[in-house]
mmCIF file of C-alpha atoms in Angstrom:
data_model
loop_
_atom_site.group_PDB
_atom_site.id
_atom_site.type_symbol
_atom_site.label_atom_id
_atom_site.label_comp_id
_atom_site.label_asym_id
_atom_site.label_seq_id
_atom_site.Cartn_x
_atom_site.Cartn_y
_atom_site.Cartn_z
ATOM 1 C CA MET F 1 106.683 158.732 -16.199
ATOM 2 C CA SER F 2 105.054 161.109 -14.898
ATOM 3 C CA GLU F 3 101.141 160.946 -14.424
ATOM 4 C CA ASP F 4 98.998 163.265 -17.013
ATOM 5 C CA PRO F 5 97.633 165.619 -13.849
ATOM 6 C CA GLY F 6 94.041 165.283 -16.102
ATOM 7 C CA ALA F 7 93.853 161.873 -16.112
ATOM 8 C CA GLY F 8 92.484 161.414 -12.912
ATOM 9 C CA ALA F 9 89.774 163.477 -13.160
ATOM 10 C CA ASP F 10 88.946 162.263 -16.863
ATOM 11 C CA GLU F 11 88.518 158.678 -14.986
ATOM 12 C CA ARG F 12 86.676 159.991 -12.140
ATOM 13 C CA THR F 13 84.264 161.313 -15.127
ATOM 14 C CA GLN F 14 84.109 157.908 -16.583
ATOM 15 C CA HIS F 15 83.851 155.796 -13.768
ATOM 16 C CA PRO F 16 81.966 157.562 -10.990
ATOM 17 C CA GLY F 17 81.706 155.310 -8.028
ATOM 18 C CA ARG F 18 84.200 152.820 -9.162
ATOM 19 C CA HIS F 19 86.621 153.385 -6.031
ATOM 20 C CA MET F 20 83.261 153.361 -3.655
ATOM 21 C CA SER F 21 82.466 150.274 -5.503
ATOM 22 C CA ALA F 22 85.616 148.438 -4.582
ATOM 23 C CA GLU F 23 86.000 149.105 -1.535
ATOM 24 C CA ILE F 24 82.686 147.827 -0.639
ATOM 25 C CA ALA F 25 83.190 144.984 -2.137
ATOM 26 C CA GLU F 26 86.717 144.480 -0.378
ATOM 27 C CA GLN F 27 85.151 144.154 2.765
ATOM 28 C CA PRO F 28 85.045 140.514 3.424
ATOM 29 C CA ALA F 29 88.485 140.205 2.743
ATOM 30 C CA VAL F 30 89.424 143.230 5.380
ATOM 31 C CA PHE F 31 87.629 141.105 7.662
ATOM 32 C CA ASP F 32 89.460 138.110 7.188
ATOM 33 C CA GLY F 33 92.870 140.165 7.728
ATOM 34 C CA LEU F 34 91.505 141.490 10.760
ATOM 35 C CA LEU F 35 90.417 138.298 12.570
ATOM 36 C CA GLY F 36 94.048 137.084 11.904
ATOM 37 C CA ASN F 37 95.023 140.275 13.677
ATOM 38 C CA ARG F 38 93.233 139.356 16.897
ATOM 39 C CA PRO F 39 96.256 138.477 18.975
ATOM 40 C CA GLU F 40 97.492 141.630 18.681
ATOM 41 C CA LEU F 41 94.207 143.168 19.645
ATOM 42 C CA ALA F 42 94.166 140.738 22.313
ATOM 43 C CA GLU F 43 97.497 142.015 24.014
ATOM 44 C CA VAL F 44 95.861 145.630 23.794
ATOM 45 C CA ALA F 45 92.854 144.627 25.901
ATOM 46 C CA ARG F 46 94.846 142.305 28.225
ATOM 47 C CA ARG F 47 96.534 145.806 29.384
ATOM 48 C CA ILE F 48 93.338 147.397 29.438
ATOM 49 C CA ALA F 49 91.518 145.003 31.585
ATOM 50 C CA GLU F 50 94.677 144.902 34.004
ATOM 51 C CA ARG F 51 93.898 148.816 34.998
ATOM 52 C CA LYS F 52 90.403 147.657 35.412
ATOM 53 C CA PRO F 53 88.670 150.848 34.108
ATOM 54 C CA ARG F 54 85.664 151.943 36.154
ATOM 55 C CA PHE F 55 84.256 153.933 33.243
ATOM 56 C CA ALA F 56 84.921 154.274 29.410
ATOM 57 C CA LEU F 57 84.821 157.248 27.370
ATOM 58 C CA LEU F 58 84.586 157.369 23.527
ATOM 59 C CA ALA F 59 86.176 160.043 20.959
ATOM 60 C CA ALA F 60 85.044 160.519 17.617
ATOM 61 C CA ARG F 61 83.614 162.514 14.583
ATOM 62 C CA GLY F 62 81.730 161.698 11.501
ATOM 63 C CA SER F 63 81.560 158.025 10.645
ATOM 64 C CA SER F 64 83.890 157.155 13.426
ATOM 65 C CA ASP F 65 81.366 158.648 15.610
ATOM 66 C CA HIS F 66 78.746 156.251 14.457
ATOM 67 C CA ALA F 67 81.544 153.049 15.308
ATOM 68 C CA ALA F 68 81.788 155.213 18.847
ATOM 69 C CA LEU F 69 77.705 154.649 19.329
ATOM 70 C CA TYR F 70 78.154 150.979 18.506
ATOM 71 C CA ALA F 71 81.177 150.700 20.567
ATOM 72 C CA LYS F 72 79.126 152.394 23.830
ATOM 73 C CA TYR F 73 76.647 149.433 23.606
ATOM 74 C CA LEU F 74 79.288 147.050 23.508
ATOM 75 C CA VAL F 75 80.835 148.510 26.720
ATOM 76 C CA GLU F 76 77.712 148.683 28.326
ATOM 77 C CA VAL F 77 76.305 145.312 27.336
ATOM 78 C CA LEU F 78 79.433 143.352 27.322
ATOM 79 C CA LEU F 79 81.803 144.432 29.897
ATOM 80 C CA GLN F 80 78.590 145.555 32.220
ATOM 81 C CA LEU F 81 80.619 149.184 32.346
ATOM 82 C CA PRO F 82 79.347 152.648 32.100
ATOM 83 C CA ALA F 83 80.091 154.339 29.130
ATOM 84 C CA GLY F 84 79.765 157.991 27.263
ATOM 85 C CA LEU F 85 80.372 159.741 24.176
ATOM 86 C CA VAL F 86 83.095 162.739 24.486
ATOM 87 C CA SER F 87 82.099 165.901 23.340
ATOM 88 C CA PRO F 88 85.580 167.271 22.145
ATOM 89 C CA SER F 89 84.833 171.165 22.181
ATOM 90 C CA THR F 90 84.452 170.816 26.162
ATOM 91 C CA THR F 91 88.269 170.307 25.637
ATOM 92 C CA THR F 92 89.246 172.258 22.751
ATOM 93 C CA LEU F 93 87.383 174.916 23.120
ATOM 94 C CA TYR F 94 86.191 175.177 27.064
ATOM 95 C CA ASP F 95 89.662 173.471 28.041
ATOM 96 C CA ALA F 96 87.699 171.804 30.519
ATOM 97 C CA ARG F 97 90.049 169.108 32.598
ATOM 98 C CA PRO F 98 88.106 166.844 34.268
ATOM 99 C CA ASP F 99 89.995 163.465 36.798
ATOM 100 C CA LEU F 100 89.782 161.052 34.460
ATOM 101 C CA SER F 101 92.110 158.365 36.521
ATOM 102 C CA GLU F 102 90.480 154.673 36.387
ATOM 103 C CA VAL F 103 88.472 156.026 32.886
ATOM 104 C CA LEU F 104 89.411 154.300 29.261
ATOM 105 C CA LEU F 105 89.392 156.539 26.643
ATOM 106 C CA ILE F 106 88.826 155.468 23.118
ATOM 107 C CA SER F 107 89.486 157.742 20.559
ATOM 108 C CA VAL F 108 88.355 156.824 17.488
ATOM 109 C CA SER F 109 89.521 158.181 13.679
ATOM 110 C CA GLN F 110 89.783 156.551 10.800
ATOM 111 C CA SER F 111 92.951 159.253 9.565
ATOM 112 C CA GLY F 112 94.496 159.803 12.865
ATOM 113 C CA GLY F 113 94.569 163.361 11.825
ATOM 114 C CA SER F 114 91.774 165.313 13.295
ATOM 115 C CA PRO F 115 93.465 167.796 15.165
ATOM 116 C CA ASP F 116 90.164 167.728 18.041
ATOM 117 C CA MET F 117 91.006 164.106 18.538
ATOM 118 C CA LEU F 118 94.280 164.350 18.907
ATOM 119 C CA GLU F 119 93.829 167.526 21.686
ATOM 120 C CA VAL F 120 91.193 165.277 23.654
ATOM 121 C CA THR F 121 93.814 162.436 23.907
ATOM 122 C CA GLN F 122 96.599 164.144 24.909
ATOM 123 C CA ALA F 123 94.644 165.736 27.379
ATOM 124 C CA ALA F 124 92.934 162.786 28.834
ATOM 125 C CA ARG F 125 96.331 160.994 29.132
ATOM 126 C CA ARG F 126 97.702 164.291 31.138
ATOM 127 C CA ASP F 127 94.388 164.054 33.145
ATOM 128 C CA GLY F 128 95.089 160.164 34.041
ATOM 129 C CA ALA F 129 93.073 157.864 31.440
ATOM 130 C CA THR F 130 93.861 154.940 29.957
ATOM 131 C CA THR F 131 94.076 155.737 26.142
ATOM 132 C CA VAL F 132 93.624 154.041 23.252
ATOM 133 C CA ALA F 133 93.956 155.527 19.656
ATOM 134 C CA VAL F 134 91.807 153.108 17.237
ATOM 135 C CA THR F 135 92.751 154.241 13.489
ATOM 136 C CA ASN F 136 93.468 152.949 9.965
ATOM 137 C CA ASN F 137 97.240 154.668 9.982
ATOM 138 C CA PRO F 138 99.244 153.606 12.653
ATOM 139 C CA ASP F 139 101.817 156.408 12.109
ATOM 140 C CA SER F 140 99.007 158.865 12.554
ATOM 141 C CA ALA F 141 99.704 161.668 15.251
ATOM 142 C CA LEU F 142 96.973 160.301 17.274
ATOM 143 C CA ASN F 143 98.612 156.791 17.381
ATOM 144 C CA HIS F 144 101.627 158.355 19.086
ATOM 145 C CA ALA F 145 99.400 160.402 21.484
ATOM 146 C CA ALA F 146 97.714 157.531 22.713
ATOM 147 C CA GLU F 147 99.433 155.290 25.114
ATOM 148 C CA LEU F 148 97.866 152.056 23.452
ATOM 149 C CA SER F 149 96.791 151.883 19.882
ATOM 150 C CA ALA F 150 94.657 149.252 17.480
ATOM 151 C CA ASP F 151 95.167 149.343 13.835
ATOM 152 C CA ILE F 152 91.630 148.667 11.980
ATOM 153 C CA ARG F 153 94.069 147.172 8.749
ATOM 154 C CA ALA F 154 91.547 148.389 6.156
ATOM 155 C CA GLY F 155 94.240 149.610 3.968
ATOM 156 C CA THR F 156 94.284 152.846 1.479
ATOM 157 C CA GLU F 157 90.454 154.016 1.063
ATOM 158 C CA ARG F 158 90.506 156.441 -2.025
ATOM 159 C CA ALA F 159 86.364 157.267 -2.286
ATOM 160 C CA VAL F 160 85.699 160.172 0.285
ATOM 161 C CA ALA F 161 82.687 158.357 1.763
ATOM 162 C CA ALA F 162 84.081 156.006 4.357
ATOM 163 C CA THR F 163 82.869 152.217 3.651
ATOM 164 C CA LYS F 164 85.748 149.483 4.371
ATOM 165 C CA THR F 165 87.069 151.968 6.975
ATOM 166 C CA TYR F 166 84.005 152.273 8.856
ATOM 167 C CA SER F 167 83.143 148.259 9.269
ATOM 168 C CA ALA F 168 86.580 147.686 9.964
ATOM 169 C CA THR F 169 86.493 149.893 12.919
ATOM 170 C CA LEU F 170 83.289 148.119 14.020
ATOM 171 C CA LEU F 171 85.013 144.885 14.036
ATOM 172 C CA THR F 172 88.113 146.217 15.313
ATOM 173 C CA LEU F 173 85.869 147.495 18.624
ATOM 174 C CA TYR F 174 83.910 144.168 18.702
ATOM 175 C CA LEU F 175 86.988 142.308 18.604
ATOM 176 C CA LEU F 176 88.884 144.426 21.148
ATOM 177 C CA ILE F 177 86.050 145.017 23.626
ATOM 178 C CA ASP F 178 85.126 141.058 23.381
ATOM 179 C CA ALA F 179 88.755 140.158 24.180
ATOM 180 C CA ILE F 180 88.916 142.894 27.304
ATOM 181 C CA ARG F 181 86.413 140.660 28.916
ATOM 182 C CA GLY F 182 88.188 137.297 28.358
ATOM 183 C CA GLY F 183 86.381 136.089 24.900
ATOM 184 C CA LYS F 184 88.205 134.819 21.853
ATOM 185 C CA ALA F 185 85.663 136.315 19.112
ATOM 186 C CA GLU F 186 84.332 132.645 18.419
ATOM 187 C CA ARG F 187 81.235 134.688 17.634
ATOM 188 C CA ALA F 188 82.739 136.491 14.313
ATOM 189 C CA SER F 189 84.341 133.913 12.855
ATOM 190 C CA GLU F 190 81.889 133.400 10.061
ATOM 191 C CA LEU F 191 81.828 137.152 9.284
ATOM 192 C CA PRO F 192 83.724 137.014 6.040
ATOM 193 C CA GLU F 193 81.857 134.350 4.775
ATOM 194 C CA LEU F 194 78.453 135.975 5.835
ATOM 195 C CA ALA F 195 79.720 139.481 4.177
ATOM 196 C CA ARG F 196 80.441 137.816 1.199
ATOM 197 C CA ARG F 197 76.655 136.389 1.067
ATOM 198 C CA ALA F 198 75.301 140.091 2.109
ATOM 199 C CA LEU F 199 77.292 141.422 -0.982
ATOM 200 C CA GLU F 200 75.939 139.025 -3.365
ATOM 201 C CA PRO F 201 74.016 140.642 -6.242
ATOM 202 C CA SER F 202 70.357 141.268 -4.632
ATOM 203 C CA ASP F 203 66.880 142.037 -6.130
ATOM 204 C CA GLU F 204 65.770 143.288 -3.398
ATOM 205 C CA LEU F 205 68.256 146.049 -3.456
ATOM 206 C CA ASP F 206 67.656 146.580 -7.070
ATOM 207 C CA GLU F 207 64.045 147.312 -6.079
ATOM 208 C CA ALA F 208 64.924 150.024 -3.180
ATOM 209 C CA VAL F 209 67.129 151.936 -5.729
ATOM 210 C CA ARG F 210 64.142 151.951 -7.897
ATOM 211 C CA ARG F 211 61.660 153.232 -5.029
ATOM 212 C CA TYR F 212 63.742 155.556 -3.594
ATOM 213 C CA ARG F 213 65.825 156.992 -6.728
ATOM 214 C CA PHE F 214 63.509 160.221 -6.405
ATOM 215 C CA ALA F 215 62.632 160.625 -2.732
ATOM 216 C CA ASP F 216 63.285 163.927 -1.466
ATOM 217 C CA ARG F 217 63.949 162.920 2.377
ATOM 218 C CA MET F 218 64.303 159.857 4.361
ATOM 219 C CA LEU F 219 64.437 159.025 7.853
ATOM 220 C CA THR F 220 66.536 156.252 9.052
ATOM 221 C CA THR F 221 65.933 154.295 12.007
ATOM 222 C CA GLY F 222 66.758 151.262 14.520
ATOM 223 C CA ARG F 223 67.447 150.356 18.033
ATOM 224 C CA GLY F 224 70.048 148.741 19.971
ATOM 225 C CA TYR F 225 73.320 147.989 18.180
ATOM 226 C CA SER F 226 71.603 149.097 15.059
ATOM 227 C CA SER F 227 70.932 152.818 16.137
ATOM 228 C CA ALA F 228 74.429 153.020 15.053
ATOM 229 C CA THR F 229 73.892 151.873 11.330
ATOM 230 C CA ALA F 230 70.849 154.386 11.282
ATOM 231 C CA ALA F 231 72.962 157.198 12.242
ATOM 232 C CA GLU F 232 75.719 155.900 9.233
ATOM 233 C CA ALA F 233 73.155 155.186 7.198
ATOM 234 C CA ALA F 234 71.898 159.187 7.074
ATOM 235 C CA LEU F 235 75.296 160.110 6.355
ATOM 236 C CA LYS F 236 75.986 157.937 3.424
ATOM 237 C CA LEU F 237 72.840 159.112 1.868
ATOM 238 C CA ALA F 238 73.240 162.361 2.417
ATOM 239 C CA GLU F 239 76.904 162.756 1.328
ATOM 240 C CA THR F 240 76.576 160.471 -1.285
ATOM 241 C CA SER F 241 72.679 161.364 -2.743
ATOM 242 C CA TYR F 242 72.763 164.562 -1.320
ATOM 243 C CA LEU F 243 69.401 163.297 0.052
ATOM 244 C CA SER F 244 67.946 165.089 3.045
ATOM 245 C CA ALA F 245 68.351 162.447 5.875
ATOM 246 C CA ARG F 246 67.865 161.844 9.128
ATOM 247 C CA ALA F 247 68.624 159.313 11.842
ATOM 248 C CA TYR F 248 66.498 158.463 15.084
ATOM 249 C CA SER F 249 66.743 155.820 17.472
ATOM 250 C CA GLY F 250 63.469 154.134 17.231
ATOM 251 C CA ALA F 251 62.321 155.103 20.617
ATOM 252 C CA ASP F 252 62.879 158.548 19.692
ATOM 253 C CA LEU F 253 61.233 158.630 16.681
ATOM 254 C CA LEU F 254 57.742 157.996 18.800
ATOM 255 C CA HIS F 255 58.557 160.222 21.089
ATOM 256 C CA GLY F 256 57.659 163.324 18.715
ATOM 257 C CA PRO F 257 59.252 163.079 15.196
ATOM 258 C CA VAL F 258 56.694 160.561 14.364
ATOM 259 C CA ALA F 259 54.186 163.675 13.975
ATOM 260 C CA ALA F 260 56.126 164.572 10.716
ATOM 261 C CA VAL F 261 56.312 161.140 8.966
ATOM 262 C CA ASP F 262 53.361 160.755 6.315
ATOM 263 C CA SER F 263 52.687 159.127 2.856
ATOM 264 C CA GLU F 264 55.593 161.192 1.528
ATOM 265 C CA THR F 265 58.032 159.909 3.890
ATOM 266 C CA ALA F 266 60.656 157.092 3.043
ATOM 267 C CA VAL F 267 61.600 155.202 5.995
ATOM 268 C CA LEU F 268 64.731 152.716 6.220
ATOM 269 C CA ALA F 269 64.774 150.469 9.252
ATOM 270 C CA LEU F 270 67.138 148.485 10.439
ATOM 271 C CA CYS F 271 65.912 145.344 11.912
ATOM 272 C CA SER F 272 68.025 142.443 12.944
ATOM 273 C CA ALA F 273 67.178 139.530 15.059
ATOM 274 C CA GLY F 274 67.758 140.216 18.626
ATOM 275 C CA LYS F 275 66.031 142.399 21.619
ATOM 276 C CA GLY F 276 66.305 145.698 19.551
ATOM 277 C CA GLY F 277 65.050 144.429 16.324
ATOM 278 C CA THR F 278 61.925 143.214 18.106
ATOM 279 C CA ALA F 279 61.541 146.400 19.612
ATOM 280 C CA MET F 280 61.303 147.738 16.303
ATOM 281 C CA ASN F 281 58.057 146.012 15.410
ATOM 282 C CA GLU F 282 56.139 148.639 17.570
ATOM 283 C CA VAL F 283 58.003 151.337 16.131
ATOM 284 C CA LEU F 284 57.144 150.495 12.718
ATOM 285 C CA SER F 285 53.747 149.614 13.182
ATOM 286 C CA THR F 286 53.134 153.253 14.018
ATOM 287 C CA VAL F 287 55.056 154.517 10.971
ATOM 288 C CA HIS F 288 53.227 152.442 8.810
ATOM 289 C CA GLU F 289 49.781 153.508 9.794
ATOM 290 C CA ARG F 290 50.711 157.013 8.787
ATOM 291 C CA GLY F 291 51.240 155.379 5.365
ATOM 292 C CA ALA F 292 55.420 155.928 5.377
ATOM 293 C CA ASP F 293 57.154 154.008 3.070
ATOM 294 C CA ILE F 294 59.158 151.446 5.097
ATOM 295 C CA CYS F 295 62.220 149.607 3.693
ATOM 296 C CA ALA F 296 63.506 147.268 6.185
ATOM 297 C CA ILE F 297 67.002 145.740 6.179
ATOM 298 C CA GLY F 298 68.308 143.192 8.599
ATOM 299 C CA SER F 299 68.290 139.318 9.702
ATOM 300 C CA ALA F 300 64.499 140.169 10.884
ATOM 301 C CA ALA F 301 63.981 142.530 8.149
ATOM 302 C CA ALA F 302 61.039 140.088 6.357
ATOM 303 C CA GLY F 303 58.840 139.674 9.612
ATOM 304 C CA MET F 304 58.490 143.784 9.904
ATOM 305 C CA PRO F 305 55.170 146.015 8.834
ATOM 306 C CA CYS F 306 57.035 147.517 5.679
ATOM 307 C CA ALA F 307 56.527 147.956 2.014
ATOM 308 C CA HIS F 308 59.800 146.366 1.106
ATOM 309 C CA SER F 309 62.784 144.367 2.874
ATOM 310 C CA ILE F 310 66.265 143.341 2.261
ATOM 311 C CA GLY F 311 67.131 140.361 4.106
ATOM 312 C CA LEU F 312 70.456 139.758 5.380
ATOM 313 C CA PRO F 313 71.982 136.414 7.431
ATOM 314 C CA GLU F 314 71.337 135.977 11.061
ATOM 315 C CA THR F 315 74.181 136.758 13.366
ATOM 316 C CA PRO F 316 74.557 137.361 17.162
ATOM 317 C CA GLU F 317 72.821 140.628 17.713
ATOM 318 C CA GLU F 318 76.105 142.548 18.968
ATOM 319 C CA LEU F 319 77.405 141.634 15.542
ATOM 320 C CA ALA F 320 74.349 142.827 13.196
ATOM 321 C CA PRO F 321 75.751 146.331 12.715
ATOM 322 C CA LEU F 322 78.276 144.769 10.491
ATOM 323 C CA LEU F 323 76.417 143.221 8.153
ATOM 324 C CA GLU F 324 73.357 145.946 8.020
ATOM 325 C CA VAL F 325 75.881 148.500 6.696
ATOM 326 C CA LEU F 326 76.423 146.287 3.583
ATOM 327 C CA PRO F 327 73.255 146.755 1.745
ATOM 328 C CA VAL F 328 72.971 150.781 2.958
ATOM 329 C CA GLN F 329 76.211 151.435 1.585
ATOM 330 C CA ARG F 330 75.364 149.657 -1.757
ATOM 331 C CA LEU F 331 71.884 151.797 -1.604
ATOM 332 C CA ALA F 332 73.914 154.848 -1.023
ATOM 333 C CA LEU F 333 76.412 153.962 -4.120
ATOM 334 C CA ALA F 334 73.517 153.334 -6.326
ATOM 335 C CA LEU F 335 71.139 155.947 -5.288
ATOM 336 C CA ALA F 336 74.127 158.651 -6.334
ATOM 337 C CA LEU F 337 74.608 157.436 -9.378
ATOM 338 C CA GLU F 338 71.211 157.110 -10.455
ATOM 339 C CA ARG F 339 70.606 160.714 -9.428
ATOM 340 C CA GLY F 340 73.689 161.815 -11.534
ATOM 341 C CA ALA F 341 76.155 162.509 -8.470
ATOM 342 C CA ASP F 342 79.546 160.795 -8.283
ATOM 343 C CA PRO F 343 80.022 159.453 -4.741
ATOM 344 C CA ASP F 344 83.789 159.208 -4.913
ATOM 345 C CA SER F 345 83.829 162.691 -5.110
ATOM 346 C CA PRO F 346 80.925 164.282 -3.230
ATOM 347 C CA ARG F 347 80.472 168.316 -3.524
ATOM 348 C CA GLY F 348 82.352 170.451 -0.642
ATOM 349 C CA LEU F 349 84.076 167.313 0.817
ATOM 350 C CA ASN F 350 87.531 165.980 1.376
ATOM 351 C CA LYS F 351 88.970 162.584 2.877
ATOM 352 C CA VAL F 352 90.259 164.606 5.978
ATOM 353 C CA THR F 353 88.021 166.997 8.013
ATOM 354 C CA ARG F 354 90.044 168.562 10.365
ATOM 355 C CA THR F 355 87.966 170.344 13.170
ATOM 356 C CA ARG F 356 88.844 171.583 16.752
#
C-alpha cells in the first residue's frame, strides 16, 4: 500500500521534534556499536601509522567542522603532530595544489555527499596525501574518493539537526586517532553507560529551559577539547531555536568580545574536569563580574562562577565532548519546542547541504 503523501507532514505537525528526540536517545547504543567496531578502525589506523605522516589536515563543513576541531586537538595532543583545518575554497575556488606528500588528510562528512569535500579529497590524494573519509554513508562518493574510510555507524538520521551522527563522528575520530598511537580504547569503555546517565531526566536541564526560553542572544564558550562543543552548541541553538548564538574560545572571549557582555547576555559555558575546564574559571569570573547569566555544563560545572549548572559524569578530558554535547542537544530540542519551532524541520535547511 502506498503511503499517504500528506501523512508525513501531518505527523510532524502533531509530533514536532520526535525524530530529534529519538535520535538523541539512541546515542548510548551508537557508542556501544562503535566500540564493538574498534578492530576495523584499528586496521585503518595501522595503515596510517605505517605511513608516518608528518602533518594532519582536516576537511569538513557544519557540524562535521566542529568534529574536525575536536580531532585537531586529538592529533596535536595525543599524536604530537601539527594539525590544521582545511579551507576547502582554496581548492574548489582558487585551484590551489600544495605538495601534500607525508600529509594525512581526514575528510569528515556525515553524508559523504558534499561536492567541496569530494573535490578536496580527490585533489589531496592526487597531490600525495594519505586520504581518509569519515562518514555515515559507506557507499558515498567521498568514501570511494578516499584511499581509506571509517564508517561512523550511526544509522539513518531523519532529523535535519545532527545529533547521533555528530557524537558518533567524535567517537570514531577518537578511536581512530587513539589507535594510530597504539591505544586500545580502554579509556572509552565506559562511555555508553556514562551517556545513559547523562541522558536521564534532569531538573537542572529543565531549569535551564525555563531560564533561556525567552533569551534573544547567547554566547557559547569553552577551552581545549570543549571548544568544539561550544561551536556545536551555538549551531544547534541557531538552527533549531532560531536563537542568535555565537561561539568563542574562552581565551578569545576575553580578547575583545567580552566588551559586549552585560546583564542581558546568556552564556553557555562548557566546563569539564581537566586543563581546559580549569582555564575556564578565570574566563567565567570575568564574565560573571559583567552580570551575564551563565549556565555551566560539564563535570566541573558545579565549581564554576555561574547562575546555573548542569553536571555530568567525569571522564578523561579528551572524551568529555562526547558527554558535554548530550545536554546541549536536549537543551536545543526543548528550547525549540518551547519557542514554537519544530527542530525536525528547521526553516530553510535541508539534511544535506551542497557547497563548493
